[in-house]
PDB file of C-alpha atoms in Angstrom:
ATOM      1  CA  MET A   1      -0.341  -0.571   0.146  1.00 93.00           C
ATOM      2  CA  GLU A   2       1.015   3.751  -1.258  1.00 96.00           C
ATOM      3  CA  ASN A   3      -0.064   6.478   1.717  1.00 98.00           C
ATOM      4  CA  LEU A   4      -1.392   9.552  -0.113  1.00 98.00           C
ATOM      5  CA  PHE A   5      -1.541  13.164   1.051  1.00 98.00           C
ATOM      6  CA  ALA A   6      -5.165  14.554   0.015  1.00 97.00           C
ATOM      7  CA  TYR A   7      -4.991  18.514   0.921  1.00 94.00           C
ATOM      8  CA  GLY A   8      -7.328  19.040  -2.102  1.00 91.00           C
ATOM      9  CA  THR A   9      -9.972  17.741  -4.300  1.00 90.00           C
ATOM     10  CA  LEU A  10      -8.814  14.385  -3.769  1.00 95.00           C
ATOM     11  CA  LYS A  11     -10.338  14.619   0.105  1.00 96.00           C
ATOM     12  CA  ASP A  12     -14.307  14.280  -1.904  1.00 95.00           C
ATOM     13  CA  LYS A  13     -15.861  11.358  -1.816  1.00 96.00           C
ATOM     14  CA  GLU A  14     -17.355  11.956  -5.255  1.00 97.00           C
ATOM     15  CA  ILE A  15     -13.783  12.417  -6.093  1.00 95.00           C
ATOM     16  CA  GLN A  16     -13.054   9.303  -4.940  1.00 97.00           C
ATOM     17  CA  GLU A  17     -15.894   7.492  -5.875  1.00 97.00           C
ATOM     18  CA  ARG A  18     -15.023   8.335  -8.947  1.00 96.00           C
ATOM     19  CA  ILE A  19     -11.515   7.384  -9.842  1.00 96.00           C
ATOM     20  CA  PHE A  20     -10.795   5.262  -7.159  1.00 97.00           C
ATOM     21  CA  GLY A  21     -14.924   3.339  -7.076  1.00 97.00           C
ATOM     22  CA  ARG A  22     -14.496   3.555  -3.359  1.00 97.00           C
ATOM     23  CA  ILE A  23     -14.348   5.752  -0.302  1.00 97.00           C
ATOM     24  CA  LEU A  24     -11.334   6.290   0.773  1.00 97.00           C
ATOM     25  CA  LYS A  25     -10.398   5.863   4.475  1.00 94.00           C
ATOM     26  CA  GLY A  26      -8.008   8.732   5.933  1.00 96.00           C
ATOM     27  CA  THR A  27      -6.143  10.159   8.792  1.00 98.00           C
ATOM     28  CA  PRO A  28      -5.674  13.496   9.630  1.00 98.00           C
ATOM     29  CA  ASP A  29      -2.769  14.996   9.224  1.00 98.00           C
ATOM     30  CA  ASN A  30      -0.671  18.019   8.733  1.00 98.00           C
ATOM     31  CA  LEU A  31       2.154  19.185   6.004  1.00 97.00           C
ATOM     32  CA  ILE A  32       4.750  21.093   7.903  1.00 97.00           C
ATOM     33  CA  GLY A  33       6.933  23.708   5.793  1.00 97.00           C
ATOM     34  CA  TYR A  34       4.285  24.205   3.739  1.00 95.00           C
ATOM     35  CA  VAL A  35       1.634  26.692   2.125  1.00 94.00           C
ATOM     36  CA  SER A  36      -1.003  25.843  -0.084  1.00 90.00           C
ATOM     37  CA  SER A  37      -1.769  28.460  -2.614  1.00 85.00           C
ATOM     38  CA  GLU A  38      -4.743  28.081  -6.096  1.00 79.00           C
ATOM     39  CA  ILE A  39      -2.985  27.782  -9.743  1.00 74.00           C
ATOM     40  CA  ASN A  40      -5.550  28.428 -12.422  1.00 74.00           C
ATOM     41  CA  ILE A  41      -6.647  25.928 -15.138  1.00 65.00           C
ATOM     42  CA  GLU A  42      -8.104  26.211 -17.945  1.00 71.00           C
ATOM     43  CA  GLU A  43     -11.246  23.913 -18.038  1.00 69.00           C
ATOM     44  CA  GLU A  44     -13.792  22.991 -20.841  1.00 73.00           C
ATOM     45  CA  PHE A  45     -16.454  25.612 -19.997  1.00 74.00           C
ATOM     46  CA  GLY A  46     -13.508  27.811 -18.331  1.00 76.00           C
ATOM     47  CA  ILE A  47     -10.776  28.449 -15.945  1.00 73.00           C
ATOM     48  CA  ILE A  48     -11.354  26.892 -12.451  1.00 70.00           C
ATOM     49  CA  GLN A  49      -8.537  27.188  -9.591  1.00 78.00           C
ATOM     50  CA  TYR A  50      -7.320  24.548  -7.835  1.00 77.00           C
ATOM     51  CA  PRO A  51      -5.547  24.305  -4.951  1.00 80.00           C
ATOM     52  CA  ILE A  52      -1.229  24.186  -5.059  1.00 86.00           C
ATOM     53  CA  ILE A  53       1.417  23.617  -2.470  1.00 91.00           C
ATOM     54  CA  THR A  54       4.491  25.305  -2.077  1.00 90.00           C
ATOM     55  CA  GLU A  55       7.092  24.510  -0.250  1.00 92.00           C
ATOM     56  CA  THR A  56       8.414  26.942   2.182  1.00 93.00           C
ATOM     57  CA  HIS A  57      11.004  25.067   4.581  1.00 93.00           C
ATOM     58  CA  ASN A  58       8.870  27.410   7.867  1.00 96.00           C
ATOM     59  CA  THR A  59       8.169  25.017  10.539  1.00 94.00           C
ATOM     60  CA  LYS A  60       5.467  27.548  11.211  1.00 96.00           C
ATOM     61  CA  GLU A  61       3.649  26.727   8.173  1.00 96.00           C
ATOM     62  CA  SER A  62       1.616  24.043   7.626  1.00 97.00           C
ATOM     63  CA  ILE A  63      -1.292  22.576   5.738  1.00 96.00           C
ATOM     64  CA  SER A  64      -4.179  20.586   6.675  1.00 97.00           C
ATOM     65  CA  GLY A  65      -4.619  17.327   5.085  1.00 97.00           C
ATOM     66  CA  MET A  66      -5.995  13.621   5.340  1.00 98.00           C
ATOM     67  CA  CYS A  67      -3.410  10.919   5.236  1.00 98.00           C
ATOM     68  CA  TYR A  68      -5.120   7.788   2.765  1.00 98.00           C
ATOM     69  CA  GLN A  69      -3.944   4.546   2.326  1.00 97.00           C
ATOM     70  CA  LEU A  70      -4.586   3.371  -1.893  1.00 97.00           C
ATOM     71  CA  THR A  71      -2.978   0.580  -3.928  1.00 97.00           C
ATOM     72  CA  LYS A  72       0.033   0.848  -6.390  1.00 97.00           C
ATOM     73  CA  ARG A  73      -2.876   0.831  -9.176  1.00 97.00           C
ATOM     74  CA  GLU A  74      -5.208   3.462  -6.584  1.00 97.00           C
ATOM     75  CA  LEU A  75      -1.949   5.740  -6.738  1.00 97.00           C
ATOM     76  CA  GLU A  76      -1.793   5.687 -11.055  1.00 97.00           C
ATOM     77  CA  LEU A  77      -5.877   6.759 -11.039  1.00 97.00           C
ATOM     78  CA  ALA A  78      -4.720   9.162  -9.261  1.00 97.00           C
ATOM     79  CA  ASP A  79      -1.913  10.762 -11.523  1.00 96.00           C
ATOM     80  CA  THR A  80      -4.056  10.423 -14.435  1.00 95.00           C
ATOM     81  CA  TYR A  81      -6.767  12.407 -12.592  1.00 93.00           C
ATOM     82  CA  GLU A  82      -4.566  15.357 -11.532  1.00 90.00           C
ATOM     83  CA  GLY A  83      -2.698  16.009 -15.079  1.00 86.00           C
ATOM     84  CA  MET A  84      -0.953  17.314 -16.765  1.00 84.00           C
ATOM     85  CA  HIS A  85      -0.034  20.341 -13.996  1.00 83.00           C
ATOM     86  CA  TYR A  86       1.034  17.890 -11.394  1.00 88.00           C
ATOM     87  CA  LYS A  87       3.744  15.625 -10.285  1.00 94.00           C
ATOM     88  CA  ARG A  88       3.731  13.963  -7.428  1.00 96.00           C
ATOM     89  CA  ILE A  89       6.562  14.767  -4.801  1.00 96.00           C
ATOM     90  CA  GLU A  90       7.231  11.866  -1.767  1.00 97.00           C
ATOM     91  CA  VAL A  91       6.463  14.465   1.450  1.00 97.00           C
ATOM     92  CA  THR A  92       7.234  13.718   5.173  1.00 97.00           C
ATOM     93  CA  LEU A  93       4.502  14.846   6.703  1.00 98.00           C
ATOM     94  CA  GLU A  94       3.495  15.675  11.162  1.00 97.00           C
ATOM     95  CA  SER A  95       3.102  12.418  12.246  1.00 98.00           C
ATOM     96  CA  ASN A  96       6.379  11.054  10.310  1.00 98.00           C
ATOM     97  CA  GLN A  97       4.679   8.891   7.957  1.00 97.00           C
ATOM     98  CA  ILE A  98       6.089   9.318   3.843  1.00 98.00           C
ATOM     99  CA  ALA A  99       4.004   9.901   1.662  1.00 98.00           C
ATOM    100  CA  TRP A 100       2.671  10.726  -1.612  1.00 98.00           C
ATOM    101  CA  THR A 101       1.478  14.101  -2.715  1.00 97.00           C
ATOM    102  CA  TYR A 102       0.838  16.953  -5.360  1.00 95.00           C
ATOM    103  CA  THR A 103       2.519  20.425  -6.384  1.00 91.00           C
ATOM    104  CA  ALA A 104       2.771  22.194  -9.581  1.00 84.00           C
ATOM    105  CA  VAL A 105       4.696  21.175 -12.615  1.00 80.00           C
ATOM    106  CA  GLU A 106       7.518  23.637 -12.771  1.00 71.00           C
TER     107      GLU A 106
END
């Protein structure tokens, strides 16, 4: 199993059901040394704002989210869902768990 830290749309139960065919069970966790902002992505019906994280190295800044356990196949499905504007990176959460999460493609 793989850990995935979700801070945006992947926490939404309807999206989880659509992507993974199930609702994920997770635990609240924090990502220290990151901030959240928004990026604009052109969708079928216009420009939509989505959350994105940026590393700051400041331990006073953090992002709240959920840590989910996924199979490798489900992680690949999450990659497809996130698309070309996001890349998957490995991070250490406040709980000391290693997890994957998504940030902007540079």
